[in-house]
Short mmCIF file of C-alpha atoms in Angstrom, two decimals:
data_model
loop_
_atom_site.label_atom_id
_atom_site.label_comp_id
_atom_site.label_asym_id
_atom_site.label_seq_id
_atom_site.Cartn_x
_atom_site.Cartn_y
_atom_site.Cartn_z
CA UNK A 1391 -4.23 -30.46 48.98
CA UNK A 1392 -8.18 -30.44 48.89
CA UNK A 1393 -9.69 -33.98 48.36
CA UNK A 1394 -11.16 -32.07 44.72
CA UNK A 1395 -7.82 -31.02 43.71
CA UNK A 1396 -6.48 -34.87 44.85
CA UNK A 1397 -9.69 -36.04 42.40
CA UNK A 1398 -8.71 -33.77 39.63
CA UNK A 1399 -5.22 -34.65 39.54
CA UNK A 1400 -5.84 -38.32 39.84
CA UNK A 1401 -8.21 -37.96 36.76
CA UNK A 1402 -5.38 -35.53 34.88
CA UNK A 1403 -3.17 -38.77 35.47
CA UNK A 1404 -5.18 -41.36 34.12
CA UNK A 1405 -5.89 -39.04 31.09
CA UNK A 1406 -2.54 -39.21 30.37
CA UNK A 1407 -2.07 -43.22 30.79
CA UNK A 1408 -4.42 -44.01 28.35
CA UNK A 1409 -3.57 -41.59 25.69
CA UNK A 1410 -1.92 -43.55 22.59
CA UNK A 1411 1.64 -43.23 22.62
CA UNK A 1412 2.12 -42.62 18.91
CA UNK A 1413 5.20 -43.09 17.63
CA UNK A 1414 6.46 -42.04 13.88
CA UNK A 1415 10.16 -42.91 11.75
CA UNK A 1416 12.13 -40.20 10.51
CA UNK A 1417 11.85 -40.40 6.62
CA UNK A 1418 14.00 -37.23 6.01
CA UNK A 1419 16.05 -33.84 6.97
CA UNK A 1420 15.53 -31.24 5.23
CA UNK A 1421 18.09 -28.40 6.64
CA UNK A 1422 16.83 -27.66 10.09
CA UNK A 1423 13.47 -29.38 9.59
CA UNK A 1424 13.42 -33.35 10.67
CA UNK A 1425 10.08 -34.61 8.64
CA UNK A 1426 8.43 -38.14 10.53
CA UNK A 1427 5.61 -40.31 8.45
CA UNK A 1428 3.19 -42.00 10.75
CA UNK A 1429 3.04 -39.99 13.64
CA UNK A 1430 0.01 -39.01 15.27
CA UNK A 1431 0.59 -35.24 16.16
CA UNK A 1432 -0.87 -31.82 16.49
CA UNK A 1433 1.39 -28.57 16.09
CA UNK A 1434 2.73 -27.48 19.21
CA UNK A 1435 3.17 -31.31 20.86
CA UNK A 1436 6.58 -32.47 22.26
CA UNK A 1437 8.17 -35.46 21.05
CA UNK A 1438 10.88 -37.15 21.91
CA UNK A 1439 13.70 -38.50 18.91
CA UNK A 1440 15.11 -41.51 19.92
CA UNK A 1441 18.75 -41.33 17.37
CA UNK A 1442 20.44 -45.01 17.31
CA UNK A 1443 23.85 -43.23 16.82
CA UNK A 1444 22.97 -40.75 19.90
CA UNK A 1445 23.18 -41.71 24.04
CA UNK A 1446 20.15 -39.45 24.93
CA UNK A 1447 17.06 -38.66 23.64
CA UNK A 1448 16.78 -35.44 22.04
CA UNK A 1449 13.18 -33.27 22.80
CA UNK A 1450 11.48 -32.29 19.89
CA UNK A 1451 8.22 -30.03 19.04
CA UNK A 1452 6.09 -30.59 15.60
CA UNK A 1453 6.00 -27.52 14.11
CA UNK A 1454 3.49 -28.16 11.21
CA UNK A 1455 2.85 -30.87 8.42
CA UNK A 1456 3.91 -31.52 4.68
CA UNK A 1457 1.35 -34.29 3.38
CA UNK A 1458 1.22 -36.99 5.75
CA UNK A 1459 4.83 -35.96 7.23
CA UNK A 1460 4.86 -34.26 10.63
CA UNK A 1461 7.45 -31.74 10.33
CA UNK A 1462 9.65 -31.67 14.05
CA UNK A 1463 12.12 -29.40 14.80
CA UNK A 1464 15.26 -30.53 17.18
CA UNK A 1465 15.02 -28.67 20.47
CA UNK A 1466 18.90 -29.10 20.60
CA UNK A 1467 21.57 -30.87 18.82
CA UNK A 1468 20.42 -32.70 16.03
CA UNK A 1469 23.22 -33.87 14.53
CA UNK A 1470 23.02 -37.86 15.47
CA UNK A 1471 19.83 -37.84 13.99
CA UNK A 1472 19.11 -40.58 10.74
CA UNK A 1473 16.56 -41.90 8.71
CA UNK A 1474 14.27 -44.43 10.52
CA UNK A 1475 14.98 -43.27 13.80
CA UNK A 1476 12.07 -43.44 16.40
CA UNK A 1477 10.11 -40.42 17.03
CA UNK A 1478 7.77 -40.64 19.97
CA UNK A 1479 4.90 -37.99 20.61
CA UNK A 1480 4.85 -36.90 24.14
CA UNK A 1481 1.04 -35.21 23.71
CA UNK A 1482 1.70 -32.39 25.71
CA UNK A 1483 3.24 -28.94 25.00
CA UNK A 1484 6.42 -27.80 26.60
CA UNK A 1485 6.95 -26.58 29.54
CA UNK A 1486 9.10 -24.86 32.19
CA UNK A 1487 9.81 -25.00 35.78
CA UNK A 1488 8.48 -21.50 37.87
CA UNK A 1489 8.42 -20.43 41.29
CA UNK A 1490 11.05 -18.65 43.52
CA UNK A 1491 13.48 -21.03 42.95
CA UNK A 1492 14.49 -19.46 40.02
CA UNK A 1493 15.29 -16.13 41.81
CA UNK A 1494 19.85 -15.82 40.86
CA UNK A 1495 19.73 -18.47 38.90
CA UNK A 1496 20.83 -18.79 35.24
CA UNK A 1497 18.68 -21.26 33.13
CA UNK A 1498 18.34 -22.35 29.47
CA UNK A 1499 15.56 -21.95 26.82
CA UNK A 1500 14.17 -25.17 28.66
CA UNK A 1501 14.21 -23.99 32.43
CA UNK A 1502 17.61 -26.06 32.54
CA UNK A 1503 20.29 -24.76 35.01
CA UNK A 1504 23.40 -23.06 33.15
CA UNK A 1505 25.38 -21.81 36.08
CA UNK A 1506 26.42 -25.25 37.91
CA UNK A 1507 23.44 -25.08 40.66
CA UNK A 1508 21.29 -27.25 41.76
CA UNK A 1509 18.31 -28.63 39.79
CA UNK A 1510 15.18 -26.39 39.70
CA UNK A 1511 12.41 -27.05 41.73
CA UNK A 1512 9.08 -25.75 41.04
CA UNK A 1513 5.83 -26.88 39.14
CA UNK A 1514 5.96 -27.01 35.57
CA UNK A 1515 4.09 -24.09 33.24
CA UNK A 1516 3.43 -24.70 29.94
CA UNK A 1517 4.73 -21.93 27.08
CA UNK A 1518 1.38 -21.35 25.44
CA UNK A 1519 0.11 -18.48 27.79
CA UNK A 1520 -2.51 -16.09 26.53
CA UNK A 1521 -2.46 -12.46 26.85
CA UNK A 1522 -4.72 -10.80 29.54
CA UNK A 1523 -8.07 -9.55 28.50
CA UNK A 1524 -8.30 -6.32 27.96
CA UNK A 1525 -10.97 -5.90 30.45
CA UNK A 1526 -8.96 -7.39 33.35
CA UNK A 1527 -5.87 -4.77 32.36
CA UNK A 1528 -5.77 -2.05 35.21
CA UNK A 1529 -4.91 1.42 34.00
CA UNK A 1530 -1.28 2.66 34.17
CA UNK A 1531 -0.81 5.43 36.35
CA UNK A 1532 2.42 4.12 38.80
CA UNK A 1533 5.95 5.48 37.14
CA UNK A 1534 8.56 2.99 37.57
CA UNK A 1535 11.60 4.07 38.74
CA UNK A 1536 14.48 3.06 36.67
CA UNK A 1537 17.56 4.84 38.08
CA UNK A 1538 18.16 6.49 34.36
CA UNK A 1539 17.77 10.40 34.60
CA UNK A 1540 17.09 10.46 30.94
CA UNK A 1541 14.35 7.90 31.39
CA UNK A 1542 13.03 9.13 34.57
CA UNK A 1543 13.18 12.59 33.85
CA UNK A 1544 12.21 12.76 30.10
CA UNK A 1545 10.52 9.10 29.15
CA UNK A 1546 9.28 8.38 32.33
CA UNK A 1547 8.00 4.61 32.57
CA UNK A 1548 4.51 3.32 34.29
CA UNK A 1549 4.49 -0.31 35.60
CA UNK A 1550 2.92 -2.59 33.02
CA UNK A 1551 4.08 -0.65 29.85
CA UNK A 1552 5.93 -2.13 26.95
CA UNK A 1553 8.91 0.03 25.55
CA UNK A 1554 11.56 -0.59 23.29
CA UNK A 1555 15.40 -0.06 23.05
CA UNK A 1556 16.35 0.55 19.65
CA UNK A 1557 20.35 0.54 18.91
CA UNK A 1558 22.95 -0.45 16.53
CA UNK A 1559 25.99 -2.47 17.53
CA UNK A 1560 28.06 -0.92 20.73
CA UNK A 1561 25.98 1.92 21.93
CA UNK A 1562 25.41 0.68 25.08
CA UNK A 1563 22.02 -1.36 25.35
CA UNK A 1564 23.71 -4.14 27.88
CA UNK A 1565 24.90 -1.42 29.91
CA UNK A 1566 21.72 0.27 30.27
CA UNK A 1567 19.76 -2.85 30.91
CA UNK A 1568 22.34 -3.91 33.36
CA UNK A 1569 21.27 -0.17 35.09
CA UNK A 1570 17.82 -1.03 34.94
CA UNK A 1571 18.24 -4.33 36.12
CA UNK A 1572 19.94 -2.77 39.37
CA UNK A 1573 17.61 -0.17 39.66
CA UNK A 1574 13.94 -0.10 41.94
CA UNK A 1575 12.33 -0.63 38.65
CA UNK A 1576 10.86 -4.20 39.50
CA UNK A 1577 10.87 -6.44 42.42
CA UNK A 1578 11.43 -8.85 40.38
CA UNK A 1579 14.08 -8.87 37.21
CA UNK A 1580 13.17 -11.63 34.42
CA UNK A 1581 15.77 -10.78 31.84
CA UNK A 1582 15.81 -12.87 28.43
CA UNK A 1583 19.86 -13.38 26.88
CA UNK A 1584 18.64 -14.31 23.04
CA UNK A 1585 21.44 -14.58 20.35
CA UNK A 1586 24.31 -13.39 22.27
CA UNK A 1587 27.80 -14.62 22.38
CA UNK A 1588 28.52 -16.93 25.13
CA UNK A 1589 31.16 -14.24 26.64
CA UNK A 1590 29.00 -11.36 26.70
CA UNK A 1591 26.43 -13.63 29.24
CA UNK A 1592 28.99 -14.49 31.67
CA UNK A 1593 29.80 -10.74 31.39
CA UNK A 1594 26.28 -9.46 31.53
CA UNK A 1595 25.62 -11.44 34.51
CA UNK A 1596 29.09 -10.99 36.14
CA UNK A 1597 29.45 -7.19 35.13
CA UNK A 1598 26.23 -5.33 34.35
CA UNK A 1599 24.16 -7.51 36.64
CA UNK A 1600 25.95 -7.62 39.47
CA UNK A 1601 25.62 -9.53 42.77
CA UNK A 1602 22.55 -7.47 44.29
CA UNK A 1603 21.15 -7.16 40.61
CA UNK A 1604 20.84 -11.28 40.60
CA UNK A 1605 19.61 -11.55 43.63
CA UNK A 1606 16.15 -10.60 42.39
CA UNK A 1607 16.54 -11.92 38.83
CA UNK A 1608 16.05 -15.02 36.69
CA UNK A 1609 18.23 -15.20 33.52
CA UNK A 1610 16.64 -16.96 30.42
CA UNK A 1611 20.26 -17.29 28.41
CA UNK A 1612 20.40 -18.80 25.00
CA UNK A 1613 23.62 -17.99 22.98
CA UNK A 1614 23.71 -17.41 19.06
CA UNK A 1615 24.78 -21.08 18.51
CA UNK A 1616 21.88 -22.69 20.31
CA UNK A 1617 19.61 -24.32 17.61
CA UNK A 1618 16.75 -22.31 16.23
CA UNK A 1619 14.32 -23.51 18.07
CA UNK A 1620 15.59 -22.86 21.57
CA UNK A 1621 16.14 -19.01 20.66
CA UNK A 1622 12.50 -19.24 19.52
CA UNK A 1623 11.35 -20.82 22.81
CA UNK A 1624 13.62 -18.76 24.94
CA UNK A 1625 11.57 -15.77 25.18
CA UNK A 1626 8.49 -17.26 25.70
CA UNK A 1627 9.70 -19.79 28.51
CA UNK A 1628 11.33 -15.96 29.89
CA UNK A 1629 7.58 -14.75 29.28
CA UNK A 1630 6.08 -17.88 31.35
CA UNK A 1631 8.26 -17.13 34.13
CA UNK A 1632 7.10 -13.35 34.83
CA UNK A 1633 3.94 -14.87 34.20
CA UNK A 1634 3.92 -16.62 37.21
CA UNK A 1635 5.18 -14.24 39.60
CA UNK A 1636 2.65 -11.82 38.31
CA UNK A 1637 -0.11 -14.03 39.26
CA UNK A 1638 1.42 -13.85 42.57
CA UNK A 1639 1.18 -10.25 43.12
CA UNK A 1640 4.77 -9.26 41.98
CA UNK A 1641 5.72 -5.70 39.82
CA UNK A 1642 8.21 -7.63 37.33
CA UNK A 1643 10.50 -6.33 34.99
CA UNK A 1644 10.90 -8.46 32.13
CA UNK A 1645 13.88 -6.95 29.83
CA UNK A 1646 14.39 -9.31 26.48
CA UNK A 1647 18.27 -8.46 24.33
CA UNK A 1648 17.52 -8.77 21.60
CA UNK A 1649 14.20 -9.15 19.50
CA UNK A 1650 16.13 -9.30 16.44
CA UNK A 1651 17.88 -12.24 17.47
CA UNK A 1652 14.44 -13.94 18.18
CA UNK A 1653 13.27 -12.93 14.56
CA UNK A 1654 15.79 -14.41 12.93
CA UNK A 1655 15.30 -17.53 14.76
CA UNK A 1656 11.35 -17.27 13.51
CA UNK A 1657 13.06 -16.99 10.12
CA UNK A 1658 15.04 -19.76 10.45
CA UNK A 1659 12.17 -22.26 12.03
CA UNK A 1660 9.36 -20.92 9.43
CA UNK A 1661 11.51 -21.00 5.79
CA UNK A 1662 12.41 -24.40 7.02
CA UNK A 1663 8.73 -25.89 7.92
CA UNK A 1664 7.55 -24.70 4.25
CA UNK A 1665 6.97 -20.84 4.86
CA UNK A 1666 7.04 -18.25 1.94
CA UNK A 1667 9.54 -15.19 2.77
CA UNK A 1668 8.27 -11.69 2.82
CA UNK A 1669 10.25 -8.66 3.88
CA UNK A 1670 13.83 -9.55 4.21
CA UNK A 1671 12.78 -12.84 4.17
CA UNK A 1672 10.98 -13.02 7.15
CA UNK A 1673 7.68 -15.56 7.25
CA UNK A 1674 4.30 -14.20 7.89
CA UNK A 1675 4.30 -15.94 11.13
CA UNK A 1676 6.99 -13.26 12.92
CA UNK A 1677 4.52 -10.64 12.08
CA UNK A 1678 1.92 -12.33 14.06
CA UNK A 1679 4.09 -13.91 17.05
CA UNK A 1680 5.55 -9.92 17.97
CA UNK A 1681 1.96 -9.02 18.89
CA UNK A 1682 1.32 -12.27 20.89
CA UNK A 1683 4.96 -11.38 23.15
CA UNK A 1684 4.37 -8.45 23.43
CA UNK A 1685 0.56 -8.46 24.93
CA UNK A 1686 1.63 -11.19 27.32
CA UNK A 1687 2.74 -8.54 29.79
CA UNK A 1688 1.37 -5.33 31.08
CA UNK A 1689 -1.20 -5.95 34.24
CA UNK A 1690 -3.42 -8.89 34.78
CA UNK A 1691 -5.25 -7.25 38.03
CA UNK A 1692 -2.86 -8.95 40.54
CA UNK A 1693 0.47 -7.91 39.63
CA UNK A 1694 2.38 -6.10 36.19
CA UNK A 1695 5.10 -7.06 33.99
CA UNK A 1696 6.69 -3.78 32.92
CA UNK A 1697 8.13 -4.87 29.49
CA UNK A 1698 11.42 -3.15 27.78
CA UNK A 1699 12.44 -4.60 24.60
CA UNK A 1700 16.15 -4.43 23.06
CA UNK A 1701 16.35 -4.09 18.99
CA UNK A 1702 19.48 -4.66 17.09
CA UNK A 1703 18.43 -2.06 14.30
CA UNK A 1704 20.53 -3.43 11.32
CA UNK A 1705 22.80 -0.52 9.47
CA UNK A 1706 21.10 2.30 12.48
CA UNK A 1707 18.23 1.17 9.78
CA UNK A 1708 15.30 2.73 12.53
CA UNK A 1709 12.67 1.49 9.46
CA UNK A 1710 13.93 -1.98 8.53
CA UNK A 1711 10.68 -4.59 9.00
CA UNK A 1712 11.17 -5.45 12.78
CA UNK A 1713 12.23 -2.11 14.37
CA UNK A 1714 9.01 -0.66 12.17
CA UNK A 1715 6.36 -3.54 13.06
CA UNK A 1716 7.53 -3.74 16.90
CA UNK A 1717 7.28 0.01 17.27
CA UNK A 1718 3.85 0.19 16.29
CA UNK A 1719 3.00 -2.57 19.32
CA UNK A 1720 4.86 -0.83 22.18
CA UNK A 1721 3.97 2.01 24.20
CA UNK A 1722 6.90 3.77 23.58
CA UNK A 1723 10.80 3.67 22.21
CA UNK A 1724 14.19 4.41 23.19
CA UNK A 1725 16.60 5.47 20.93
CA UNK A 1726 20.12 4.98 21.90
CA UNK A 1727 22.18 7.06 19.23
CA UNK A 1728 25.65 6.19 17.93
CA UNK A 1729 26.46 9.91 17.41
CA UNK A 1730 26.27 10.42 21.42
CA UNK A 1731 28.15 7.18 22.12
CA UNK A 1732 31.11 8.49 19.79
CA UNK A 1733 31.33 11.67 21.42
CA UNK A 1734 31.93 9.59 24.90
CA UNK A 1735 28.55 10.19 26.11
CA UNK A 1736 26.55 7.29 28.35
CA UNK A 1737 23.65 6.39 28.16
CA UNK A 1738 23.72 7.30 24.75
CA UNK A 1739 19.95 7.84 24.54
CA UNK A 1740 18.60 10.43 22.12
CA UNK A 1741 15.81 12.22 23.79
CA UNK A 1742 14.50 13.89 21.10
CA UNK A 1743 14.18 11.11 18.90
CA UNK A 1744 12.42 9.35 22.16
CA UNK A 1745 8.74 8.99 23.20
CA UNK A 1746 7.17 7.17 26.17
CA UNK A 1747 3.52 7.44 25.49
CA UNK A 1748 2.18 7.16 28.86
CA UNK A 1749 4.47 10.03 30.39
CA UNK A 1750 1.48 12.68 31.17
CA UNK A 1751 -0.18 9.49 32.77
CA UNK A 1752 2.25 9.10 35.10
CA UNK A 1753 3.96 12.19 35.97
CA UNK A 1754 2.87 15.37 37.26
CA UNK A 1755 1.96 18.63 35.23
CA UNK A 1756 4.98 20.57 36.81
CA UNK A 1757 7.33 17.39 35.41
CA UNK A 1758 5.90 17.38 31.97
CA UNK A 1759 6.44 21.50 31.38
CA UNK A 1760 9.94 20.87 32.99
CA UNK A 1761 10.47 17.81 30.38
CA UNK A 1762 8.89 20.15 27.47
CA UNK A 1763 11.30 22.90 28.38
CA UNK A 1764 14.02 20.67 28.17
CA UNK A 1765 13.33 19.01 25.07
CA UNK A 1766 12.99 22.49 23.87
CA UNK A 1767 16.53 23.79 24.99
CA UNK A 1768 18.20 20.67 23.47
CA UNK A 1769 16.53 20.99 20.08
CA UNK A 1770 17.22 24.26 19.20
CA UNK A 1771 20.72 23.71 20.74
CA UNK A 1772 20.99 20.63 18.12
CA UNK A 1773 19.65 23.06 15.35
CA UNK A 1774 22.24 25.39 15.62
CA UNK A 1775 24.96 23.03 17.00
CA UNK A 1776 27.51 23.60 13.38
CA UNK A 1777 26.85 27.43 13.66
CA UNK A 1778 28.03 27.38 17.34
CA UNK A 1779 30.66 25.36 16.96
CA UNK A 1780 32.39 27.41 14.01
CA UNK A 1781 31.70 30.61 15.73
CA UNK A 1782 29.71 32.07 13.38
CA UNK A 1783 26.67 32.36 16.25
CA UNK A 1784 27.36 36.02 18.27
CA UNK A 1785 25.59 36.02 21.74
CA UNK A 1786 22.14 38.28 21.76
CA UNK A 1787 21.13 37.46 18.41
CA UNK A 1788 18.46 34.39 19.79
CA UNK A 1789 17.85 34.74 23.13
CA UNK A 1790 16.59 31.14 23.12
CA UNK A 1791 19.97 29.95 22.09
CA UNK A 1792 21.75 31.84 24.32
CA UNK A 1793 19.87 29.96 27.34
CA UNK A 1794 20.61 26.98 25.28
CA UNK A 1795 24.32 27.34 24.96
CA UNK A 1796 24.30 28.60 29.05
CA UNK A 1797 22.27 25.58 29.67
CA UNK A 1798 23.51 22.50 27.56
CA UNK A 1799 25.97 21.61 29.95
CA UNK A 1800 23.80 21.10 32.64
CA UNK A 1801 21.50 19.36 30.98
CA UNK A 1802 24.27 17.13 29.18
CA UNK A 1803 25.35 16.56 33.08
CA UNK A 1804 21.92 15.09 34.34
CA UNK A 1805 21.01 13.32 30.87
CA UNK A 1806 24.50 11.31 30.68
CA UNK A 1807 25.20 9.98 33.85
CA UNK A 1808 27.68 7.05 33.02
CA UNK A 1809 26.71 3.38 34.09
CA UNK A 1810 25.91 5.01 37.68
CA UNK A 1811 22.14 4.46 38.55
CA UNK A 1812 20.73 7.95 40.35
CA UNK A 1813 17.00 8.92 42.31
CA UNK A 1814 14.25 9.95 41.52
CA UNK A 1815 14.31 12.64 43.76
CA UNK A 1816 17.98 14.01 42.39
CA UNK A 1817 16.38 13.56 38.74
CA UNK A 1818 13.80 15.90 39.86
CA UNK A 1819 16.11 18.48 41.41
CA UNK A 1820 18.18 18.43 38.44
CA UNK A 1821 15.22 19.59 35.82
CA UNK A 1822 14.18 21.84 38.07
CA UNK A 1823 17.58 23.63 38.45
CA UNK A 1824 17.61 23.70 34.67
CA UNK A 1825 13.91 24.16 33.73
CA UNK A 1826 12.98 26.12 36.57
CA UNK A 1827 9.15 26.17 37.76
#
């Protein structure tokens, strides 16, 4: 260490020592929301709740004010928590452990191991990032190469784009990230568990993931019965992460399951610090955190975070508030269908009803007229699919259709490949076979 950086650290130090150590009582609980009189806080700090009836302290952030009441919200189990217990401000925001110690590991919303090993080592990064500027943002023109025919072939990817998965219940989406994941698509794989069911993470990391698949991954895991406020820090302490091997030079893949599990957390966190509802009760505030996730990735100038985005679309509902809002900040969206998953067809990923926007950027102009042909075959396939299927269709009276029906096979055997990840180069051969050119 340089004798400036030993000076600037020294001086970081005694900043710290002679900051007042405020301190506040808890006067009352309102639901979720813990509100402390006396304390001498901004939003964002971490505190530290010192319950009588509890053995350890239990962190805390102050998540805004009512009069002259900080309002705190337990980052864990607040249940020993009483009126008058001490509430000490820590006058710093929270952060989490990063480096390459965190490559196969399993951590918390904190940074906190969750699969037995050691304790992390690595500097600490605080949560409150901010978005590159626009300016430093190199243009996309790398495809990434995701092991998905039906992405590479017809949504092909660039490193640093944002896309999202949109899917109902049991389609598929933690199969298909678990393909990803095990796929060339990043060196390294920072995947974000928010809102799932304790099972389905030993799974995902047991099943989907695989050995080789955790080898280059961190997992941010935070099950549905984790208290608000970690499954609203979870993503951004899984954002922080890829942050930091960005800066390092890194192609990351950050994959987040599922954004509607973060929103309701929002929900949860803003109706209880004072909020008012808007659509589906939401607060104003998830409407302006999506945009401020979201532009945390994409390229810096040293490295990329290619972002992809799960959403648990309630009812298939493709226009309920967060499925609309979040499609409107990505750079693309998947569609994984529940009419091709019943018909025993994997992925389950509705190309026509797909888009990745920065496709001609990244592909050639042989690969896009391939794609378009395609996309062509399959929709008028779809468009005549009852007529064809009754019999009431006799061969020679569309000529496009007839290709179509000759064809849909084919195609139906690149596009749905099972949980099997396949090249680029096969992808390629395969469209060409069917597309020709």
């Amino acid at each position: 260490m340089t004798l400036p950086a030993i000076l600037q650290r020294a001086v970081d130090q005694a900043k710290g020592l002679n900051r007042p150590r405020a301190e506040g009582r808890v006067r009352a609980l309102r639901g979720i929301a813990i509100h402390v009189s006396g304390l001498v806080a901004a939003v964002g700090d971490t505190c530290t709740i010192h319950a009588e009836a509890g053995k350890l302290p239990i962190p805390a952030e102050v998540v805004g004010f009512d009069g002259d009441d900080a309002v705190v919200m337990a980052l864990g189990d607040a249940h020993r928590v009483a009126p008058w217990d001490r509430v000490e401000n820590e006058h710093r925001p929270l952060a989490v452990p990063i480096g390459a110690g965190l490559l196969g590991r399993v951590v918390d919303a904190l940074g906190r191991p969750l699969d037995n090993g050691p304790p992390i080592q690595g500097a600490l990064r605080p949560l409150t990032g901010d978005a590159p500027s626009p300016l430093q943002r190199a243009p996309i023109h790398q495809p990434v190469e995701t092991g998905v025919s039906a992405i590479d072939g017809m949504l092909t990817l660039g490193k640093g784009q944002r896309v999202g998965i949109f899917a109902g219940s049991g389609v598929g989406k933690s199969t298909l990230m678990g393909q990803i994941a095990r796929s060339k698509a990043g060196q390294v794989n920072v995947i974000a568990l928010i809102g799932e069911r304790g099972r389905e993470v030993g799974e995902f990391v047991a099943d989907a993931l695989g050995p080789d698949g955790l080898r280059k991954s961190v997992v941010v895991a935070c099950t549905s019965d984790m208290a608000p406020m970690l499954r609203l820090k979870a993503p951004l302490t899984a954002v922080t992460i890829a942050e930091a091997f960005r800066a390092q030079g890194a192609d990351v893949l950050f994959m987040m399951d599922s954004v509607t599990r973060y929103a309701m957390a929002v929900r949860e966190v803003g109706l209880a610090a004072g909020e008012p509802p808007t659509l589906r009760g939401y607060p104003p505030s998830l409407f302006a955190s999506l945009p401020r996730l979201v532009e945390r990735l994409g390229s810096d100038g040293s490295g990329t975070i290619t972002g992809l985005f799960t959403v648990l679309v309630d009812g298939d509902d493709m226009n309920e508030p967060v499925a609309d809002a979040l499609r409107g900040y990505l750079d693309g969206h998947i569609v994984l269908s529940r009419r091709i998953a019943e018909r025993g067809k994997f992925p389950a990923i509705d190309v026509l009803a797909s888009i990745s926007r920065l496709m001609p950027k990244v592909t050639t102009p042989e690969h896009q007229k391939r794609a378009r042909r395609l996309r062509e075959l399959m929709a008028h396939h779809e468009e005549n699919r009852d007529l064809v299927a009754v019999g009431a269709y006799r061969k020679g009276a569309d000529p496009l259709l007839d290709q179509a029906i000759a064809r849909i096979g084919a195609i139906d055997a690149l596009l749905f490949q099972g949980s099997d990840t396949r090249s680029v180069a096969d992808t390629q051969k395969g469209l060409q076979q069917i597309a020709g050119g």
